[in-house]
Amino acid sequence: MSKQMRDLWAEGLGQLRHEPTEMRVRIRHDGHELVDTARALLVWEPRRVVPSYAVPATELHATLKPSDAPVMPVPDGILHPGIPFAAHSCPGEMMDVDGLAGAGFRPADTDLAEYVVLDFRAFDEWYEEDERLVGHPREPYHRVAARQSSRTVRVERDGQVLAESSRPTLVFETSLPTRFYLPREDFVIDLVESDRVTTCAYKGRATYYGSDSLLWSYLEPLKEARELAGLVSFYDDVLDVYVDGKLRDRPRGPVAESLRQEFGLSS
């Protein structure tokens, strides 16, 4: 019996996973280069949906020692990018890196014995070749495809129309629900910026709108997502979305549920 690819992905989510890369990976911190390697690995701890970089300990130009940093409890369910690095879901040893408490982790796994997994947020600058990374390391199996469309899209909340457009851009992103991006002129509500700002490794820095931050825009997206510049999207996890006059089912699955929990949203 054929299996859906998403189901296969979910089956492996509970395992410790790694993938080699031929990219040159560099890390700079406090004006010093700590790593310059072509032997990095992408490592996913169990239930993590985004990877961390692991580098050979011999190529880390920093003092590495066992850490006394407190062990952080690991939440149940999917470990999305907002879950701190210090919540480790597999056996191993936390490490201090040049005095940065718990910025490294050595999984108790023979395939990773020579490597140290590093906390992306603990260091100032990360580069793949000569391009700076934002948010977190990118994985080779993640794809973001933006497609212009002539479908009609109407967005409502509790019966109130928020936007209506016949020129949406649909974004198909690996393991995530399809998102609809609309020209801001097609919104009939005021788009008031909130305090919430997030960073996507594949699309860039997102600005949010409204008191509950259900709408967002990439004003200056990364080059891979330049088609989205200035367009506005929304969480149809809680909003009613009509496509060509038909009410769209709300996204389901572990990632959608994790998003609802993160934002305190109801179905």
Backbone as JSON, one array per atom type, in Angstrom:
{
  "sequence": "MSKQMRDLWAEGLGQLRHEPTEMRVRIRHDGHELVDTARALLVWEPRRVVPSYAVPATELHATLKPSDAPVMPVPDGILHPGIPFAAHSCPGEMMDVDGLAGAGFRPADTDLAEYVVLDFRAFDEWYEEDERLVGHPREPYHRVAARQSSRTVRVERDGQVLAESSRPTLVFETSLPTRFYLPREDFVIDLVESDRVTTCAYKGRATYYGSDSLLWSYLEPLKEARELAGLVSFYDDVLDVYVDGKLRDRPRGPVAESLRQEFGLSS",
  "N": [[0.85, -1.19, 0.0], [0.57, 2.18, -0.88], [2.29, 4.91, 0.67], [1.76, 8.14, 2.08], [4.06, 10.79, 1.65], [4.35, 12.63, 3.71], [3.54, 11.16, 5.91], [5.6, 9.31, 6.12], [7.68, 11.02, 6.77], [6.78, 11.85, 9.29], [6.93, 9.46, 10.7], [9.66, 9.13, 11.1], [10.26, 11.18, 12.78], [10.63, 10.89, 15.51], [13.19, 9.99, 15.87], [16.78, 10.3, 16.3], [18.48, 12.13, 13.9], [20.67, 12.67, 11.08], [22.47, 14.51, 8.54], [24.96, 14.75, 6.13], [26.73, 17.61, 4.75], [28.1, 19.35, 1.97], [28.6, 21.99, 2.08], [30.56, 24.82, 2.91], [30.87, 25.8, 6.16], [30.78, 28.46, 8.38], [31.43, 30.11, 11.48], [31.17, 33.02, 13.37], [32.02, 34.87, 16.26], [31.96, 37.43, 18.65], [33.75, 38.84, 17.1], [35.61, 36.96, 16.34], [36.65, 34.11, 14.43], [35.23, 31.07, 14.89], [34.68, 28.63, 13.74], [35.47, 27.04, 10.71], [34.64, 25.04, 8.39], [34.35, 22.24, 6.15], [33.08, 19.96, 6.75], [30.69, 19.74, 8.11], [27.68, 18.63, 9.77], [24.15, 18.34, 9.43], [21.91, 18.12, 12.07], [19.15, 16.61, 13.57], [17.52, 16.5, 16.54], [15.46, 14.07, 18.28], [12.06, 14.58, 17.51], [12.44, 17.22, 16.82], [11.82, 19.73, 14.4], [13.37, 21.37, 12.87], [16.8, 21.58, 11.86], [20.02, 21.53, 13.61], [23.39, 22.73, 13.33], [26.17, 20.56, 13.42], [29.58, 20.33, 14.2], [32.93, 19.14, 13.57], [34.68, 18.43, 16.54], [37.4, 18.89, 16.59], [37.74, 20.94, 14.84], [36.68, 23.14, 15.95], [37.44, 26.17, 17.13], [37.67, 26.9, 19.98], [37.28, 26.91, 23.55], [36.14, 23.99, 25.01], [34.04, 22.49, 27.27], [32.5, 20.32, 29.75], [29.19, 21.23, 30.75], [27.63, 23.07, 33.41], [25.17, 24.09, 33.18], [21.65, 24.45, 33.8], [19.46, 21.68, 33.22], [16.99, 21.74, 30.79], [13.5, 21.16, 30.87], [11.9, 18.95, 28.54], [9.39, 19.65, 26.31], [6.24, 17.99, 25.55], [5.24, 16.51, 22.4], [5.61, 18.07, 19.1], [8.75, 19.61, 18.57], [9.12, 22.7, 17.9], [10.72, 25.53, 16.16], [10.73, 27.5, 18.15], [11.26, 26.28, 20.56], [13.74, 26.18, 23.01], [17.27, 25.54, 22.43], [18.45, 24.23, 24.58], [16.68, 22.33, 25.47], [16.98, 19.19, 25.3], [16.32, 16.28, 23.5], [17.4, 13.78, 23.38], [19.76, 11.38, 24.72], [22.87, 12.63, 26.01], [25.64, 14.99, 26.37], [25.73, 18.19, 27.72], [27.55, 21.11, 26.74], [29.85, 23.75, 27.49], [30.85, 26.48, 25.5], [33.58, 28.32, 24.95], [32.88, 29.69, 27.31], [30.2, 30.18, 26.9], [27.34, 29.17, 28.2], [26.1, 25.94, 27.95], [26.02, 26.01, 25.15], [26.8, 24.08, 23.43], [26.37, 20.62, 22.47], [26.82, 17.18, 22.91], [25.7, 14.47, 21.48], [24.93, 11.18, 22.68], [25.89, 9.13, 20.72], [27.25, 6.89, 18.43], [27.72, 7.5, 15.72], [27.95, 10.22, 15.76], [30.07, 10.83, 17.32], [32.44, 12.3, 17.0], [31.61, 14.86, 16.85], [30.24, 18.12, 17.69], [27.2, 19.5, 18.48], [25.83, 22.68, 17.83], [24.39, 25.6, 19.28], [22.43, 27.63, 17.44], [21.53, 30.22, 18.04], [23.26, 31.13, 19.94], [25.55, 32.24, 18.93], [27.14, 34.9, 17.09], [27.28, 35.19, 14.2], [26.5, 33.22, 11.37], [27.52, 31.38, 8.51], [26.84, 29.95, 5.34], [28.9, 28.88, 2.92], [29.54, 31.97, 1.49], [27.28, 33.26, 2.3], [25.14, 34.72, 4.62], [23.34, 33.19, 7.28], [19.98, 33.23, 8.56], [17.76, 32.96, 11.35], [17.72, 29.91, 11.56], [19.65, 26.92, 10.75], [19.29, 25.85, 7.35], [17.54, 23.13, 5.86], [18.24, 20.45, 3.51], [15.98, 19.28, 2.39], [13.83, 20.89, 2.41], [11.42, 22.94, 0.89], [10.29, 25.91, -0.63], [7.74, 27.09, -2.48], [6.43, 29.6, -4.37], [3.49, 30.58, -5.95], [1.76, 32.44, -8.31], [-1.72, 33.14, -8.63], [-5.11, 32.95, -9.96], [-7.28, 32.36, -8.48], [-10.16, 33.04, -6.45], [-10.07, 34.44, -3.25], [-11.38, 34.7, -0.07], [-11.3, 36.05, 3.14], [-12.43, 35.58, 6.38], [-13.46, 36.47, 9.71], [-15.31, 35.38, 12.3], [-17.57, 35.94, 10.76], [-17.02, 38.47, 9.77], [-15.68, 40.13, 7.01], [-12.32, 40.15, 6.18], [-10.54, 40.32, 4.09], [-10.48, 40.21, 0.51], [-9.7, 38.76, -2.54], [-8.66, 38.38, -5.95], [-6.23, 37.79, -6.88], [-4.25, 36.16, -5.57], [-1.16, 34.96, -4.09], [0.02, 31.77, -3.8], [1.62, 29.83, -1.37], [3.56, 27.05, -1.18], [4.93, 25.03, 1.08], [7.29, 22.8, 2.38], [6.03, 20.36, 4.55], [4.36, 22.14, 5.83], [1.19, 23.9, 6.16], [-0.56, 24.99, 3.19], [-0.2, 28.38, 2.38], [-1.83, 31.52, 1.9], [-1.06, 34.46, 0.25], [-1.86, 37.82, 0.05], [-2.35, 40.89, -1.81], [-1.84, 43.9, 0.01], [-3.65, 45.91, -0.45], [-6.0, 44.59, -0.86], [-7.1, 44.03, 1.54], [-9.65, 44.85, 3.81], [-9.52, 45.86, 6.29], [-7.76, 47.81, 8.77], [-4.29, 47.56, 8.75], [-2.49, 47.22, 11.34], [0.61, 47.37, 12.78], [1.9, 44.92, 15.01], [3.71, 44.07, 18.06], [5.02, 41.76, 17.59], [7.61, 39.97, 16.02], [9.1, 37.75, 13.78], [11.56, 35.39, 12.52], [12.17, 33.7, 9.57], [14.05, 31.08, 8.27], [13.99, 30.63, 5.57], [12.46, 32.57, 4.34], [12.77, 35.07, 5.57], [12.53, 38.05, 7.61], [9.6, 38.54, 9.42], [6.89, 40.77, 9.73], [4.22, 41.46, 11.91], [0.59, 41.87, 12.21], [-2.18, 43.42, 13.92], [-3.83, 42.93, 17.12], [-3.69, 40.3, 17.93], [-1.85, 39.21, 16.28], [-2.32, 37.65, 13.91], [-1.93, 38.02, 11.24], [0.59, 38.55, 8.78], [3.59, 39.85, 7.19], [6.26, 39.82, 4.81], [8.34, 42.24, 4.5], [10.85, 42.83, 3.45], [11.88, 40.37, 2.02], [14.01, 37.38, 1.94], [16.12, 36.55, -0.87], [15.23, 34.21, -2.08], [12.55, 34.27, -1.66], [11.47, 36.51, -2.83], [9.19, 37.1, -4.28], [7.2, 37.48, -2.45], [7.3, 39.95, -1.3], [5.93, 42.49, 0.58], [3.36, 41.42, 0.41], [0.51, 40.08, 2.21], [-0.14, 37.62, 4.6], [-1.9, 35.07, 6.54], [-3.18, 33.32, 9.44], [-4.88, 30.71, 8.64], [-5.51, 28.71, 10.27], [-7.23, 29.45, 12.26], [-8.9, 31.3, 11.13], [-11.63, 31.84, 8.81], [-11.53, 30.73, 5.55], [-12.36, 31.19, 2.26], [-12.14, 29.66, -0.81], [-12.54, 30.2, -4.13], [-15.23, 30.44, -3.52], [-15.78, 28.3, -1.84], [-15.7, 27.03, 1.44], [-12.69, 26.55, 3.05], [-11.1, 23.73, 4.48], [-9.69, 23.79, 7.73], [-6.16, 23.78, 8.48], [-4.64, 20.68, 9.47], [-2.92, 18.29, 11.58], [0.35, 17.61, 13.13], [2.1, 19.86, 12.97], [0.4, 22.04, 12.46], [-1.19, 21.91, 14.77], [0.75, 22.44, 16.68], [1.37, 25.09, 16.06], [-1.06, 26.32, 16.74], [-1.06, 25.92, 19.49], [1.22, 27.38, 20.19], [0.48, 30.03, 19.68], [-1.69, 30.24, 21.28], [-4.2, 29.72, 20.21], [-7.56, 28.81, 19.32], [-9.34, 26.09, 17.75]],
  "CA": [[0.0, 0.0, 0.0], [1.36, 3.4, -0.97], [2.27, 5.79, 1.83], [1.97, 9.55, 1.83], [5.4, 11.19, 2.07], [4.27, 13.31, 5.0], [3.47, 10.13, 6.94], [6.95, 8.77, 6.28], [8.42, 12.04, 7.51], [6.32, 11.82, 10.68], [7.41, 8.22, 11.32], [11.06, 9.29, 11.48], [10.43, 12.37, 13.59], [11.04, 10.55, 16.86], [14.55, 9.47, 15.88], [17.93, 11.18, 16.09], [18.77, 12.06, 12.47], [21.72, 13.59, 10.63], [22.71, 14.55, 7.09], [26.18, 15.5, 5.79], [26.63, 18.66, 3.75], [29.38, 19.78, 1.4], [28.74, 23.43, 2.23], [31.52, 25.38, 3.87], [30.13, 26.43, 7.25], [31.64, 29.31, 9.22], [30.78, 30.75, 12.62], [31.92, 34.11, 13.98], [31.46, 35.35, 17.53], [32.81, 38.44, 19.29], [34.81, 39.26, 16.18], [36.56, 35.88, 16.07], [36.12, 32.97, 13.69], [35.28, 29.88, 15.73], [34.58, 27.43, 12.91], [35.52, 27.12, 9.25], [34.7, 23.6, 8.08], [33.59, 21.65, 5.05], [32.67, 18.64, 7.23], [29.57, 19.9, 9.03], [26.5, 17.79, 9.64], [22.87, 18.81, 9.94], [21.45, 17.15, 13.07], [17.81, 16.8, 14.13], [17.22, 15.68, 17.7], [14.11, 13.52, 18.18], [10.88, 15.46, 17.53], [12.78, 18.55, 16.3], [11.44, 19.85, 12.99], [14.44, 22.07, 12.15], [18.09, 21.03, 12.28], [21.13, 22.33, 14.11], [24.66, 22.31, 12.74], [27.19, 19.91, 14.23], [30.9, 20.48, 13.57], [33.95, 18.32, 14.23], [35.25, 19.1, 17.72], [38.78, 19.29, 16.29], [37.72, 22.15, 14.0], [36.06, 24.2, 16.73], [38.53, 26.93, 17.75], [37.09, 27.44, 21.21], [37.39, 26.02, 24.71], [34.96, 23.14, 25.12], [34.07, 21.73, 28.52], [31.16, 19.95, 30.23], [28.45, 22.37, 31.25], [26.8, 23.0, 34.61], [23.91, 24.78, 32.9], [20.51, 23.62, 34.18], [18.8, 20.91, 32.18], [15.66, 22.28, 30.53], [12.51, 20.11, 30.56], [11.55, 18.81, 27.13], [7.93, 19.59, 26.18], [5.66, 16.92, 24.74], [4.83, 16.88, 21.04], [6.58, 18.59, 18.15], [9.67, 20.64, 19.06], [9.21, 23.69, 16.83], [11.91, 26.38, 16.32], [10.68, 28.32, 19.35], [11.73, 25.52, 21.73], [15.17, 26.47, 23.14], [18.27, 24.52, 22.15], [18.79, 23.52, 25.81], [15.74, 21.23, 25.69], [17.53, 18.1, 24.49], [15.39, 15.15, 23.5], [18.13, 12.51, 23.3], [20.87, 11.35, 25.69], [24.09, 13.3, 25.6], [26.29, 15.86, 27.35], [25.74, 19.61, 27.41], [28.9, 21.64, 26.77], [30.1, 25.19, 27.4], [31.73, 26.82, 24.38], [34.19, 29.62, 25.27], [32.14, 30.32, 28.38], [28.78, 30.27, 26.58], [26.79, 28.03, 28.93], [25.21, 25.04, 27.25], [25.93, 26.34, 23.72], [27.14, 22.89, 22.67], [25.76, 19.37, 22.92], [27.42, 16.0, 22.31], [24.77, 13.34, 21.61], [25.51, 9.88, 22.98], [25.63, 8.36, 19.5], [28.55, 6.58, 17.84], [27.88, 8.17, 14.43], [28.2, 11.64, 15.99], [31.03, 10.88, 18.42], [33.48, 13.31, 16.77], [30.96, 16.13, 16.56], [29.56, 18.93, 18.7], [26.05, 20.23, 17.95], [25.94, 24.04, 18.35], [23.18, 26.41, 19.39], [22.49, 28.68, 16.42], [21.27, 31.55, 18.61], [24.31, 31.51, 20.9], [26.7, 32.83, 18.25], [26.78, 36.14, 16.39], [27.13, 35.1, 12.75], [26.65, 31.92, 10.72], [27.58, 31.49, 7.06], [27.0, 28.83, 4.42], [29.78, 29.53, 1.95], [29.68, 33.38, 1.85], [25.95, 33.81, 2.55], [24.8, 34.68, 6.04], [22.09, 32.52, 7.62], [19.11, 33.86, 9.56], [16.74, 32.08, 11.93], [18.27, 28.6, 11.91], [20.17, 26.28, 9.54], [18.32, 25.33, 6.39], [17.73, 21.71, 5.55], [18.21, 20.24, 2.06], [14.73, 18.7, 1.91], [12.78, 21.88, 2.6], [11.18, 23.69, -0.34], [9.27, 26.96, -0.6], [7.34, 27.41, -3.85], [5.39, 30.64, -4.44], [2.82, 30.54, -7.25], [0.68, 33.39, -8.52], [-2.96, 32.44, -8.95], [-6.3, 33.77, -10.22], [-8.37, 31.92, -7.64], [-10.69, 34.06, -5.54], [-9.85, 34.1, -1.85], [-12.03, 35.6, 0.88], [-10.89, 35.73, 4.5], [-13.4, 36.08, 7.34], [-13.35, 36.1, 11.12], [-16.62, 35.53, 12.96], [-18.51, 36.53, 9.82], [-16.54, 39.75, 9.25], [-14.72, 39.99, 5.92], [-11.04, 40.82, 6.4], [-9.89, 40.55, 2.8], [-11.01, 39.47, -0.64], [-8.74, 38.98, -3.62], [-8.62, 37.45, -7.09], [-4.83, 37.75, -7.32], [-3.41, 35.67, -4.47], [0.03, 34.14, -4.31], [-0.04, 30.6, -2.93], [2.95, 29.36, -0.95], [3.58, 25.63, -0.85], [6.17, 24.85, 1.83], [7.41, 21.44, 2.88], [5.53, 20.0, 5.88], [3.53, 23.21, 6.38], [-0.04, 24.12, 5.4], [-0.53, 25.99, 2.12], [-0.54, 29.72, 2.86], [-2.29, 32.46, 0.88], [-0.54, 35.81, 0.42], [-2.71, 38.72, -0.71], [-1.92, 42.29, -1.8], [-2.39, 44.58, 1.18], [-4.8, 46.72, -0.89], [-7.2, 43.76, -0.88], [-7.62, 43.92, 2.9], [-10.6, 45.92, 4.12], [-9.28, 46.27, 7.67], [-6.49, 48.49, 8.95], [-3.18, 46.66, 9.1], [-1.71, 47.9, 12.37], [1.72, 46.51, 13.2], [1.99, 44.5, 16.41], [5.09, 43.99, 18.55], [5.58, 40.45, 17.25], [8.49, 39.85, 14.85], [9.76, 36.44, 13.73], [12.49, 35.21, 11.42], [12.13, 32.42, 8.88], [15.32, 30.83, 7.6], [13.78, 30.51, 4.13], [11.75, 33.73, 3.79], [13.29, 36.3, 6.14], [11.95, 38.66, 8.81], [8.16, 38.76, 9.27], [6.21, 41.77, 10.54], [2.85, 40.99, 12.18], [-0.44, 42.9, 12.31], [-3.32, 43.13, 14.77], [-3.52, 42.67, 18.52], [-3.42, 38.88, 18.12], [-0.76, 38.83, 15.35], [-2.75, 36.56, 13.03], [-1.56, 38.37, 9.89], [2.0, 38.92, 8.72], [4.13, 40.23, 5.89], [7.7, 39.91, 4.65], [8.54, 43.51, 3.8], [12.11, 42.69, 2.71], [12.18, 38.93, 2.12], [15.23, 36.85, 1.35], [16.02, 36.51, -2.34], [14.48, 33.03, -2.5], [11.12, 34.52, -1.48], [11.25, 37.91, -3.18], [7.83, 37.29, -4.81], [6.28, 37.74, -1.34], [7.57, 41.27, -0.73], [4.79, 43.36, 0.8], [2.09, 40.71, 0.47], [0.09, 39.8, 3.58], [-0.72, 36.3, 4.81], [-2.74, 34.96, 7.74], [-3.32, 31.97, 9.97], [-6.19, 30.11, 8.39], [-5.74, 27.74, 11.34], [-8.36, 29.92, 13.06], [-9.75, 32.16, 10.31], [-12.41, 31.16, 7.77], [-11.0, 31.07, 4.24], [-13.16, 30.68, 1.15], [-11.41, 29.63, -2.07], [-13.54, 30.05, -5.19], [-16.55, 30.35, -2.91], [-15.91, 27.13, -0.99], [-14.99, 27.15, 2.71], [-11.52, 25.66, 3.09], [-10.84, 23.06, 5.76], [-8.54, 24.33, 8.45], [-5.03, 22.86, 8.49], [-4.56, 19.69, 10.53], [-1.63, 17.63, 11.7], [1.15, 18.01, 14.29], [2.66, 21.21, 12.84], [-0.7, 22.99, 12.64], [-1.57, 21.9, 16.18], [1.81, 23.12, 17.42], [1.19, 26.52, 15.85], [-2.2, 26.78, 17.52], [-0.63, 25.96, 20.88], [2.2, 28.47, 20.35], [-0.2, 31.32, 19.69], [-2.85, 30.21, 22.16], [-5.37, 29.83, 19.34], [-8.5, 27.7, 19.34], [-9.67, 25.59, 16.41]],
  "C": [[0.88, 1.24, 0.0], [1.2, 4.25, 0.29], [2.46, 7.24, 1.4], [3.32, 9.95, 2.39], [5.39, 11.87, 3.44], [4.21, 12.3, 6.15], [4.83, 9.5, 7.19], [7.83, 9.73, 7.07], [8.06, 11.97, 9.0], [6.83, 10.58, 11.41], [8.85, 8.36, 11.81], [11.31, 10.42, 12.46], [10.93, 12.07, 15.0], [12.46, 10.04, 16.98], [15.58, 10.59, 15.82], [18.37, 11.01, 14.64], [19.93, 13.0, 12.13], [21.88, 13.48, 9.12], [23.99, 15.34, 6.84], [25.88, 16.61, 4.78], [28.02, 19.01, 3.24], [29.57, 21.28, 1.52], [29.84, 23.77, 3.23], [30.72, 26.16, 4.91], [31.11, 27.19, 8.12], [30.8, 29.95, 10.32], [31.72, 31.83, 13.14], [31.22, 34.56, 15.26], [32.46, 36.28, 18.2], [33.99, 38.81, 18.41], [35.81, 38.19, 15.83], [35.88, 34.75, 15.29], [36.33, 31.7, 14.52], [35.3, 28.6, 14.92], [34.72, 27.83, 11.44], [35.73, 25.69, 8.77], [33.9, 23.25, 6.85], [33.09, 20.26, 5.43], [31.51, 18.73, 8.22], [28.48, 18.87, 8.76], [25.28, 18.6, 10.08], [22.33, 17.73, 10.86], [20.06, 17.57, 13.57], [17.69, 15.9, 15.37], [15.79, 15.14, 17.57], [13.03, 14.58, 18.41], [11.17, 16.9, 17.12], [12.43, 18.61, 14.81], [12.45, 20.68, 12.19], [15.78, 21.58, 12.69], [18.97, 22.05, 12.98], [22.38, 21.86, 13.37], [25.53, 21.65, 13.8], [28.52, 20.04, 13.47], [31.88, 19.56, 14.27], [34.57, 19.08, 15.4], [36.66, 19.59, 17.45], [38.85, 20.54, 15.44], [36.98, 23.3, 14.67], [37.16, 24.93, 17.51], [38.0, 27.67, 18.97], [37.31, 26.42, 22.32], [36.07, 25.3, 24.91], [35.05, 22.35, 26.4], [32.66, 21.39, 28.95], [30.48, 21.11, 30.94], [27.71, 22.06, 32.55], [25.47, 23.7, 34.41], [22.73, 23.87, 33.26], [19.89, 22.9, 32.98], [17.37, 21.43, 32.01], [14.69, 21.14, 30.25], [12.14, 20.12, 29.08], [10.03, 18.72, 27.0], [7.49, 18.36, 25.38], [5.41, 17.43, 23.32], [5.98, 17.38, 20.19], [7.44, 19.66, 18.81], [9.93, 21.63, 17.92], [10.39, 24.62, 17.09], [11.9, 27.26, 17.55], [11.12, 27.61, 20.61], [13.24, 25.71, 21.86], [16.06, 25.25, 22.87], [18.53, 23.64, 23.37], [17.81, 22.42, 26.17], [16.14, 20.07, 24.8], [16.67, 16.86, 24.64], [16.08, 13.81, 23.29], [19.25, 12.55, 24.32], [22.1, 12.03, 25.13], [24.6, 14.21, 26.69], [26.25, 17.3, 26.86], [27.15, 20.14, 27.61], [28.86, 23.16, 26.79], [31.1, 25.43, 26.28], [32.28, 28.22, 24.62], [33.36, 30.38, 26.31], [30.66, 30.52, 28.1], [28.11, 29.01, 27.13], [25.82, 27.23, 28.08], [25.07, 25.29, 25.77], [26.3, 25.16, 22.83], [26.47, 21.67, 23.27], [26.41, 18.23, 22.17], [26.47, 14.83, 22.52], [25.53, 12.04, 21.89], [25.19, 8.93, 21.83], [26.96, 8.14, 18.79], [28.77, 7.29, 16.51], [28.23, 9.64, 14.58], [29.29, 11.86, 17.03], [32.08, 11.98, 18.25], [32.92, 14.72, 16.7], [30.39, 16.8, 17.8], [28.42, 19.67, 17.98], [26.04, 21.61, 18.62], [24.6, 24.77, 18.29], [23.29, 27.59, 18.44], [22.4, 30.07, 17.05], [22.36, 32.02, 19.57], [25.44, 32.29, 20.26], [26.25, 33.97, 17.32], [26.45, 35.93, 14.92], [27.39, 33.67, 12.27], [26.66, 32.14, 9.2], [27.6, 30.11, 6.42], [27.7, 29.39, 3.2], [29.91, 31.0, 2.36], [28.33, 34.05, 2.12], [25.56, 33.62, 4.0], [23.43, 34.03, 6.25], [21.3, 33.35, 8.63], [18.16, 32.79, 10.1], [17.26, 30.77, 12.46], [18.86, 27.99, 10.65], [19.05, 25.79, 8.63], [18.6, 23.85, 6.13], [17.56, 21.48, 4.05], [16.89, 19.74, 1.52], [13.56, 19.65, 2.07], [12.66, 22.74, 1.34], [10.08, 24.72, -0.1], [8.97, 27.35, -2.04], [6.2, 28.41, -3.81], [4.82, 30.66, -5.86], [1.7, 31.57, -7.31], [-0.55, 32.66, -9.02], [-4.06, 33.44, -9.27], [-7.5, 33.27, -9.44], [-8.89, 33.09, -6.8], [-10.55, 33.57, -4.11], [-10.54, 35.15, -0.99], [-11.72, 35.13, 2.29], [-11.89, 36.38, 5.45], [-13.0, 35.68, 8.75], [-14.68, 36.42, 11.81], [-17.61, 36.26, 12.06], [-18.09, 37.87, 9.24], [-15.49, 39.5, 8.17], [-13.47, 40.81, 6.23], [-10.36, 41.19, 5.09], [-10.59, 39.73, 1.74], [-10.14, 39.8, -1.84], [-8.93, 37.96, -4.74], [-7.2, 37.39, -7.67], [-3.91, 37.29, -6.19], [-2.12, 35.05, -4.98], [-0.04, 33.0, -3.31], [1.37, 30.12, -2.63], [2.83, 27.92, -0.48], [4.94, 25.34, -0.21], [6.17, 23.48, 2.49], [6.94, 21.32, 4.32], [4.67, 21.07, 6.54], [2.25, 23.35, 5.56], [0.2, 25.12, 4.26], [-0.96, 27.33, 2.7], [-0.9, 30.61, 1.67], [-1.75, 33.84, 1.21], [-1.3, 36.73, -0.52], [-2.1, 40.12, -0.74], [-2.59, 43.03, -0.64], [-3.58, 45.46, 0.81], [-6.09, 45.92, -0.87], [-7.73, 43.47, 0.52], [-8.52, 45.12, 3.19], [-10.5, 46.36, 5.58], [-7.95, 47.01, 7.73], [-5.43, 47.49, 9.4], [-2.24, 47.41, 10.04], [-0.64, 46.95, 12.88], [1.63, 46.19, 14.68], [3.46, 44.47, 16.82], [5.78, 42.7, 18.11], [6.41, 40.53, 15.96], [9.1, 38.46, 14.9], [10.69, 36.39, 12.53], [12.36, 33.81, 10.87], [13.43, 32.23, 8.12], [15.2, 30.83, 6.09], [13.15, 31.75, 3.51], [12.23, 35.05, 4.37], [12.53, 36.75, 7.37], [10.49, 39.01, 8.55], [7.67, 39.83, 10.25], [4.76, 41.35, 10.69], [1.9, 42.16, 12.4], [-1.56, 42.43, 13.22], [-2.9, 42.78, 16.18], [-3.19, 41.21, 18.79], [-2.41, 38.33, 17.12], [-1.12, 37.65, 14.48], [-2.38, 36.81, 11.57], [-0.09, 38.79, 9.89], [2.42, 39.23, 7.29], [5.64, 40.18, 5.94], [7.98, 41.16, 3.82], [9.81, 43.49, 2.96], [12.54, 41.23, 2.78], [13.56, 38.58, 1.57], [15.03, 36.65, -0.15], [15.21, 35.32, -2.83], [12.97, 33.24, -2.4], [10.74, 35.93, -1.88], [9.85, 38.17, -3.75], [6.84, 37.69, -3.72], [6.4, 39.15, -0.77], [6.28, 42.1, -0.63], [3.44, 42.68, 0.83], [1.77, 40.32, 1.92], [-0.56, 38.42, 3.64], [-1.37, 36.25, 6.19], [-2.79, 33.51, 8.18], [-4.74, 31.48, 9.71], [-6.44, 28.93, 9.32], [-6.94, 28.14, 12.19], [-9.3, 30.85, 12.29], [-10.5, 31.33, 9.28], [-11.94, 31.66, 6.41], [-11.84, 30.38, 3.17], [-12.33, 30.78, -0.12], [-12.38, 29.28, -3.17], [-14.92, 29.75, -4.62], [-16.76, 29.19, -1.97], [-15.08, 27.29, 0.27], [-13.89, 26.1, 2.78], [-11.41, 25.01, 4.47], [-9.62, 23.68, 6.42], [-7.41, 23.31, 8.49], [-5.06, 21.93, 9.69], [-3.16, 19.11, 10.57], [-0.8, 18.23, 12.81], [1.7, 19.43, 14.18], [1.58, 22.26, 13.05], [-1.13, 23.06, 14.1], [-0.53, 22.62, 17.03], [1.7, 24.63, 17.27], [0.04, 27.07, 16.69], [-1.83, 26.88, 19.01], [0.31, 27.13, 21.13], [1.51, 29.82, 20.49], [-1.42, 31.36, 20.6], [-4.15, 30.33, 21.41], [-6.27, 28.61, 19.49], [-8.84, 27.31, 17.92], [-10.92, 26.27, 15.89]]
}
